[in-house]
Amino acid sequence: MFYFRYLRSELVGRRTRTVLTLVGLALGVALVITISGLARGLDRAQKTALNPLSEIGTDLTVTLSPQQDTGGFGRGGGGEVVQANQSAVTDLSKLGKPGTQFVHDFFLPGTQLTFPQKQTAKIASLPGVASISNGLVLSAVHQEGVVPKIVAKIKAGGQQLDIRRQIKPPTAAEAAAIQACFQKLGVGGGPQSGTQPGGQQGFGGGRGAGGGGFFSSPAARKCLPARMREFRARITTPQQTLKQVVSPPQTNIKSSSYAIGGIDPAQQSIGLVTPSQLSRGRFFSKSGGHEALVSAAYAKRKSLKLGSMLDLNGTRFKIIGLVSPPLGGQTADVYIPLAQLQKLASQKGLANVVLVRATSSSDVARVQKEIEQTLGSGAQVASAKQVAASINGSLVDAANLSHDLGLVLAIIAAVAAFLVAALLTLSSIGKRVREIGTLKALGWSQRLVVRQVLGECLATGIAGGLVGVVLGVLAAAAIGAFGPSLSASSTTGAAGANDVLGLGQALARTASTSVSLTAPLSLSLLVFGFALALAGGLIAGGAGALRAARLRPADALRQME
Amino acid sequence: MTGDLLYDVRNATRSFRRGDATINALGGIDLAIEHGEILALVGPSGSGKTTLLQLLGALDRPTSGQVFFEGRDLNTLGDNELADLRLRGFGFVFQTFNLIPTLNALQNVEAKLAPTGVPEDELRARSLALLEEVGLSDRADHLPSQLSGGEQQRVAIARALATEPRVVLADEPTGNLDSRTGTEVVDLLTSLSEERRHTVILVTHDAEIAEKAHRSIRMQDGRLLEPTLA
């Protein structure tokens, strides 16, 4: 068929233009496919990772927050939080003897107040409530290291004391005794000349006459009374206060924090984590022994495996399962049976989360109100939807971005692809006006000319669309293979309104999970991208060809090449 | 006039708007052309030769006046009828050859014949025969860019003759050729047309070429200078 040969010659003969149009179309199509796929991937990731809860729609989370307005400092409000978190103070002296290794986990309720489990029974009896499950979620701080030796060195002394005292001269009796002693020793000289009772003089003379050598001789010293042989006095040094900075002890204590949740192993349909969220291993046995479930993300971070042992203040828990619970307000990294956690954290009979399932989703709002009334102010009852809204992180950012921008981007890409196809086709036709004029001069009808040009556009559109689909699929596969991991995290207890004493931030619990980015494609998406390229080429080609073909041949021939 | 009258042009004018100015390319042409005639339109550039040729070839419509071809007023025909007339009734040869650059010599001839709906094998055979007549059978698969100017114009002549038209209209067919080649090309065109009893209307500014025509009409400023009696 001549027209097909002509078509082929046109496409092959104008290779550069054909390839350019084809590449433009293909890139546009690939872009549309990739962006749309990415948006779908983000949506899907968000759905699976974040809020499957919202699909249930009947679950409520009840927590109790301290109320700033219920009392002054130390009572009701901040006091409760401070009291609850008292065990946070690390008393080094209680950890062991200095130099010994210690491992300790501190369990803090954070800003969520605990309440007796008995109280939650009231919720269970409310109309419209199908079931409830108690939970205790605590912020745990894991510390380990060597108990430091605390030694303070204080330097004292070194002061100089000057003491002056008059020594009393010897009494007459003493002088006589001395005299007698000297004589007995047979010492002549000075003492002999002064035999008169003016002993004082004799003593003094001895001093003045240069008889010093005599007194210092050990023999002579024996003749002196004890009082004069040695000087004795009691001196009280002046009182003074010594100040010295004691440098803190060297320690190698490492702290890490995680969230730990206590769940009721008997209640398996609703809870902080349920058997359906197990990704590996098994769920707690109903009796609830020393077993632990670990969130998959935490296990990956800490290289924990099934069967690993967790030591919590001397109690060893065996990891029996990995879970991927949805991120919500009450997500933890480690889960152990509620009773075990209560014992470990000295929170016997206490819970701080109640998960409530309403009998039907239409009851949710009413049940929510009733619980708030039953528990009084401070009770926070959040629906799954509200919980999902509090989740943040790069996944959420990206998903929101894709939600807001994805559509816009896809539209921009689509329009760009469309425009590229249209402009390239139009310019290609613009350069062929003279050729079209020639064809018309040869006797080609308008219909025939348009058909021929459309045929070319159709061929480029199909080829460009196909290449674009392939490129898009490759790009999506590349995103799946090398795409970044997106994280999502939810923080509990850091709500500004409840941030009593500024503890909120410090005690906030954060749980996180990560999802790798993918760009899932669907047949309809590929078909859409392909159709887009085709439509762009055909519409532009049709319009351009029609315009050129409608020119009088004389006018078309006058066009410069 | 006899029944052999092919063209009857009556007071045909053609003016173009260029901005605010109106350019009168043709001012009141009266012309009769007989069947089988070889007619040369001669004149300096801008004299209106090409415009008149385009009116005769149904590539354009007159601003006023009438062009009768075989007794039919071309003004009364629609675009599709004019296209069909150009297909079967006319053959064009242009100064710049106007071959389709992506088609080879054979396909360029086929491009004229294809819309008539002849079967594929006949299309090829007839086109090849025409190329042989213009002496280019060995160049059938060459692209226009691989042919010399004279060869390209010979392909154009083969193309013009493909549908056995009643009229061959040539607009400065030698304009882009050296004089020797130009003469050869015109000789080829006239001889092939005479064989087939085609009417030939030849626009040229070359007096030597014009001499090959049965009759030549001088044009200046959109008017005919010589009496137009056939």
XYZ file of N, CA and C in Angstrom, chain A residues 27-164:
414
model
N 8.995 10.390 27.353
C 9.338 10.961 28.653
C 8.083 11.446 29.372
N 7.230 12.125 28.620
C 5.991 12.611 29.223
C 5.160 11.464 29.779
N 5.008 10.433 28.985
C 4.210 9.282 29.411
C 4.862 8.628 30.632
N 6.185 8.448 30.562
C 6.896 7.819 31.677
C 6.721 8.633 32.950
N 6.781 9.947 32.795
C 6.639 10.846 33.941
C 5.256 10.707 34.562
N 4.263 10.726 33.713
C 2.887 10.584 34.209
C 2.725 9.260 34.945
N 3.241 8.204 34.323
C 3.090 6.876 34.923
C 3.824 6.811 36.254
N 5.059 7.321 36.273
C 5.862 7.234 37.491
C 5.246 8.049 38.615
N 4.854 9.256 38.306
C 4.300 10.118 39.361
C 2.995 9.531 39.893
N 2.155 9.084 38.975
C 0.890 8.509 39.428
C 1.140 7.258 40.246
N 2.097 6.447 39.787
C 2.433 5.234 40.519
C 2.944 5.552 41.904
N 3.779 6.566 41.968
C 4.349 6.984 43.251
C 3.245 7.446 44.198
N 2.336 8.216 43.667
C 1.234 8.704 44.498
C 0.407 7.532 45.013
N 0.182 6.554 44.121
C -0.555 5.367 44.543
C 0.204 4.612 45.616
N 1.531 4.500 45.414
C 2.364 3.783 46.373
C 2.317 4.425 47.740
N 2.368 5.742 47.752
C 2.335 6.453 49.026
C 0.989 6.281 49.704
N -0.049 6.379 48.913
C -1.388 6.198 49.465
C -1.523 4.815 50.077
N -1.011 3.837 49.318
C -1.141 2.467 49.767
C -0.326 2.251 51.038
N 0.910 2.793 51.026
C 1.780 2.637 52.195
C 1.122 3.252 53.418
N 0.531 4.413 53.218
C -0.104 5.091 54.332
C -1.267 4.263 54.857
N -1.994 3.687 53.939
C -3.156 2.907 54.353
C -2.741 1.669 55.140
N -1.746 0.955 54.609
C -1.383 -0.295 55.278
C -0.613 -0.036 56.564
N 0.206 1.004 56.573
C 1.085 1.190 57.723
C 0.458 2.026 58.819
N -0.409 2.907 58.456
C -0.827 3.882 59.444
C -2.194 3.628 60.051
N -3.168 3.510 59.246
C -4.470 3.494 59.874
C -5.421 2.435 59.373
N -5.031 1.188 59.495
C -6.056 0.175 59.229
C -7.160 0.282 60.271
N -6.799 0.936 61.391
C -7.796 1.203 62.430
C -8.996 1.943 61.872
N -8.688 2.908 61.033
C -9.778 3.759 60.564
C -10.730 2.970 59.678
N -10.219 1.844 59.166
C -11.112 1.023 58.362
C -12.111 0.284 59.256
N -11.617 -0.045 60.455
C -12.531 -0.682 61.403
C -13.570 0.344 61.830
N -13.071 1.498 62.223
C -13.975 2.601 62.464
C -14.784 2.514 63.734
N -14.654 1.380 64.447
C -15.468 1.279 65.650
C -14.616 1.332 66.909
N -13.316 1.568 66.738
C -12.434 1.532 67.893
C -12.167 2.916 68.468
N -12.160 2.954 69.799
C -11.876 4.201 70.499
C -10.717 3.959 71.455
N -9.932 4.967 71.665
C -8.834 4.869 72.607
C -9.106 5.836 73.763
N -9.084 5.299 74.986
C -9.365 6.154 76.147
C -8.087 6.324 76.955
N -7.719 7.540 77.211
C -6.562 7.823 78.060
C -6.950 8.917 79.040
N -6.117 9.077 80.034
C -6.392 10.090 81.057
C -5.203 11.027 81.102
N -5.461 12.288 80.932
C -4.376 13.253 80.962
C -4.521 14.139 82.165
N -3.415 14.586 82.733
C -3.500 15.487 83.867
C -4.134 16.800 83.418
N -4.931 17.367 84.321
C -5.608 18.620 83.980
C -4.930 19.761 84.698
N -4.532 20.714 83.955
C -3.830 21.840 84.546
C -4.750 22.647 85.458
N -6.035 22.619 85.147
C -6.944 23.489 85.895
C -7.605 22.784 87.078
N -7.247 21.546 87.361
C -7.926 20.870 88.458
C -7.273 21.155 89.801
N -6.148 21.716 89.827
C -5.531 21.999 91.119
C -4.221 22.705 90.936
N -3.681 23.162 92.050
C -2.417 23.891 91.985
C -1.261 22.936 91.914
N -0.112 23.477 92.138
C 1.087 22.668 92.085
C 1.036 21.614 93.183
N 1.404 20.432 92.870
C 1.474 19.381 93.886
C 0.161 18.680 94.125
N -0.862 19.130 93.482
C -2.149 18.499 93.738
C -2.881 18.398 92.398
N -3.432 17.292 92.179
C -4.274 17.143 90.983
C -3.516 17.254 89.686
N -3.013 18.418 89.383
C -2.425 18.643 88.068
C -1.009 18.138 87.947
N -0.079 19.068 87.977
C 1.311 18.700 87.775
C 1.806 17.695 88.794
N 1.293 17.798 89.974
C 1.749 16.910 91.033
C 1.598 15.448 90.685
N 0.507 15.126 90.048
C 0.269 13.729 89.684
C 1.342 13.222 88.752
N 1.679 14.073 87.806
C 2.664 13.662 86.823
C 4.024 13.498 87.497
N 4.369 14.463 88.333
C 5.661 14.405 89.000
C 5.749 13.147 89.845
N 4.669 12.898 90.591
C 4.632 11.727 91.457
C 4.784 10.434 90.640
N 4.040 10.408 89.550
C 4.038 9.198 88.751
C 5.406 8.925 88.142
N 6.141 9.986 87.946
C 7.416 9.811 87.271
C 8.606 9.850 88.218
N 8.316 9.700 89.520
C 9.382 9.846 90.494
C 10.506 8.821 90.312
N 10.140 7.658 89.905
C 11.170 6.640 89.780
C 12.172 6.978 88.689
N 11.939 8.080 88.017
C 12.865 8.459 86.961
C 14.198 8.914 87.514
N 14.208 9.341 88.773
C 15.443 9.849 89.351
C 16.390 8.665 89.559
N 17.490 8.716 88.935
C 18.432 7.625 89.034
C 19.242 7.776 90.322
N 19.020 6.873 91.238
C 19.793 6.901 92.480
C 20.951 5.925 92.321
N 22.091 6.491 92.028
C 23.238 5.637 91.729
C 23.596 4.721 92.886
N 23.357 5.236 94.092
C 23.795 4.461 95.256
C 23.003 3.165 95.396
N 21.791 3.137 94.749
C 20.973 1.930 94.913
C 21.281 0.885 93.865
N 22.105 1.227 92.917
C 22.341 0.312 91.805
C 23.369 -0.762 92.138
N 24.166 -0.547 93.169
C 25.170 -1.543 93.509
C 26.422 -0.869 94.019
N 27.415 -1.687 94.319
C 28.678 -1.144 94.809
C 29.405 -0.466 93.654
N 30.148 0.571 93.962
C 30.908 1.241 92.902
C 31.769 0.230 92.160
N 31.797 0.387 90.852
C 32.642 -0.487 90.060
C 31.918 -1.703 89.519
N 30.717 -1.980 90.036
C 30.021 -3.150 89.522
C 29.155 -2.761 88.334
N 28.924 -3.723 87.452
C 28.116 -3.498 86.244
C 26.642 -3.507 86.638
N 25.863 -2.617 86.075
C 24.437 -2.673 86.365
C 23.628 -2.496 85.077
N 22.455 -3.096 85.082
C 21.499 -2.930 83.990
C 20.176 -2.641 84.656
N 19.528 -1.589 84.227
C 18.272 -1.271 84.874
C 17.316 -0.613 83.895
N 16.090 -0.960 84.040
C 15.069 -0.335 83.211
C 14.115 0.438 84.107
N 13.886 1.660 83.762
C 12.941 2.494 84.515
C 11.668 2.598 83.706
N 10.573 2.469 84.353
C 9.287 2.533 83.640
C 8.518 3.753 84.090
N 8.217 4.611 83.157
C 7.544 5.856 83.483
C 6.231 5.951 82.721
N 5.210 6.380 83.388
C 3.929 6.476 82.687
C 3.856 7.673 81.748
N 4.826 8.552 81.779
C 4.752 9.708 80.897
C 3.648 10.629 81.337
N 3.034 11.288 80.402
C 2.001 12.254 80.785
C 0.620 11.626 80.815
N 0.568 10.308 80.574
C -0.738 9.675 80.657
C -0.918 9.107 82.055
N -1.881 9.576 82.732
C -2.084 9.115 84.094
C -2.635 7.696 84.088
N -2.270 6.981 85.112
C -2.808 5.636 85.233
C -4.097 5.695 86.031
N -4.887 4.683 85.874
C -6.119 4.609 86.649
C -6.378 3.147 86.964
N -7.085 2.907 88.041
C -7.328 1.530 88.438
C -8.124 0.792 87.367
N -7.778 -0.466 87.158
C -8.480 -1.268 86.160
C -9.970 -1.385 86.488
N -10.255 -1.318 87.795
C -11.652 -1.435 88.228
C -12.527 -0.383 87.549
N -11.892 0.822 87.407
C -12.647 1.942 86.850
C -13.084 1.681 85.401
N -12.278 0.906 84.712
C -12.595 0.683 83.304
C -13.791 -0.246 83.133
N -14.104 -0.966 84.184
C -15.271 -1.839 84.117
C -16.526 -1.019 83.822
N -16.480 0.230 84.304
C -17.630 1.122 84.073
C -17.839 1.351 82.569
N -16.727 1.452 81.880
C -16.827 1.693 80.435
C -17.464 0.487 79.755
N -17.030 -0.693 80.222
C -17.524 -1.920 79.597
C -19.035 -2.049 79.700
N -19.583 -1.459 80.773
C -21.016 -1.621 80.976
C -21.845 -0.558 80.254
N -21.161 0.392 79.582
C -21.905 1.429 78.864
C -22.628 0.809 77.668
N -23.821 1.309 77.356
C -24.519 0.769 76.182
C -23.750 1.132 74.907
N -23.719 0.232 73.984
C -23.040 0.498 72.717
C -21.595 0.062 72.713
N -21.097 -0.383 73.871
C -19.714 -0.834 73.936
C -19.703 -2.350 73.761
N -18.960 -2.810 72.778
C -18.926 -4.242 72.513
C -17.896 -4.926 73.401
N -16.718 -4.378 73.436
C -15.680 -4.963 74.271
C -14.632 -3.918 74.599
N -13.901 -4.188 75.672
C -12.822 -3.274 76.024
C -11.573 -4.091 76.320
N -10.468 -3.418 76.242
C -9.205 -4.068 76.565
C -8.320 -3.061 77.281
N -7.796 -3.495 78.438
C -6.934 -2.590 79.189
C -5.507 -2.705 78.678
N -4.834 -1.617 78.767
C -3.437 -1.636 78.374
C -2.656 -0.664 79.220
N -1.373 -0.932 79.332
C -0.506 -0.033 80.073
C 0.684 0.232 79.164
N 0.817 1.479 78.776
C 1.941 1.805 77.900
C 2.866 2.734 78.659
N 4.089 2.330 78.807
C 5.026 3.109 79.594
C 6.240 3.468 78.749
N 6.813 4.606 79.126
C 8.090 4.953 78.526
C 9.142 4.252 79.355
N 9.964 3.489 78.704
C 10.993 2.803 79.463
C 12.330 3.427 79.130
N 13.140 3.597 80.178
C 14.496 4.069 79.954
C 15.413 2.944 80.391
N 16.162 2.475 79.468
C 17.074 1.375 79.746
C 18.447 1.981 80.005
N 18.992 1.642 81.193
C 20.318 2.173 81.499
C 21.227 1.021 81.833
N 22.417 1.102 81.381
C 23.396 0.117 81.799
C 24.768 0.750 81.836
N 25.625 0.198 82.703
C 26.958 0.752 82.847
C 27.568 0.297 84.151
N 28.584 1.002 84.541
C 29.285 0.659 85.774
C 28.872 1.667 86.833
N 28.550 1.154 88.037
C 28.184 2.060 89.124
C 29.425 2.890 89.459
N 29.319 4.159 89.386
C 30.513 4.985 89.571
C 30.925 5.067 91.043
N 32.208 5.259 91.274
C 32.745 5.470 92.623
C 32.768 6.974 92.792
N 32.161 7.431 93.878
C 32.133 8.877 94.081
C 33.115 9.240 95.193
N 34.224 9.819 94.881
C 35.256 10.182 95.859
C 35.517 11.671 95.747
N 35.474 12.333 96.908
C 35.791 13.752 96.896
C 37.115 13.942 97.621
N 38.069 14.555 96.998
C 39.345 14.846 97.644
C 39.305 16.267 98.163
N 39.598 16.448 99.481
C 39.618 17.808 100.029
C 40.977 18.038 100.672
N 41.644 19.040 100.280
C 42.946 19.369 100.862
C 42.742 20.298 102.056
N 43.444 20.027 103.175
C 43.346 20.925 104.342
C 44.730 21.046 104.963
N 44.929 21.911 105.955
C 46.204 22.081 106.644
C 47.139 22.974 105.874
N 48.360 23.080 106.430
C 49.347 23.921 105.777
C 49.371 25.340 106.307
N 48.519 25.662 107.335
C 48.549 27.022 107.872
C 49.738 27.156 108.845
N 50.290 28.338 108.974
C 51.380 28.570 109.943
C 50.828 29.290 111.160
N 51.149 28.786 112.338
C 50.650 29.408 113.575
C 51.841 29.976 114.348
N 51.848 31.206 114.641
C 52.907 31.816 115.493
C 52.389 31.928 116.916
N 53.153 31.335 117.896
C 52.723 31.395 119.305
C 53.842 31.994 120.155
N 53.578 33.041 120.886
C 54.557 33.648 121.811
C 54.028 33.545 123.227
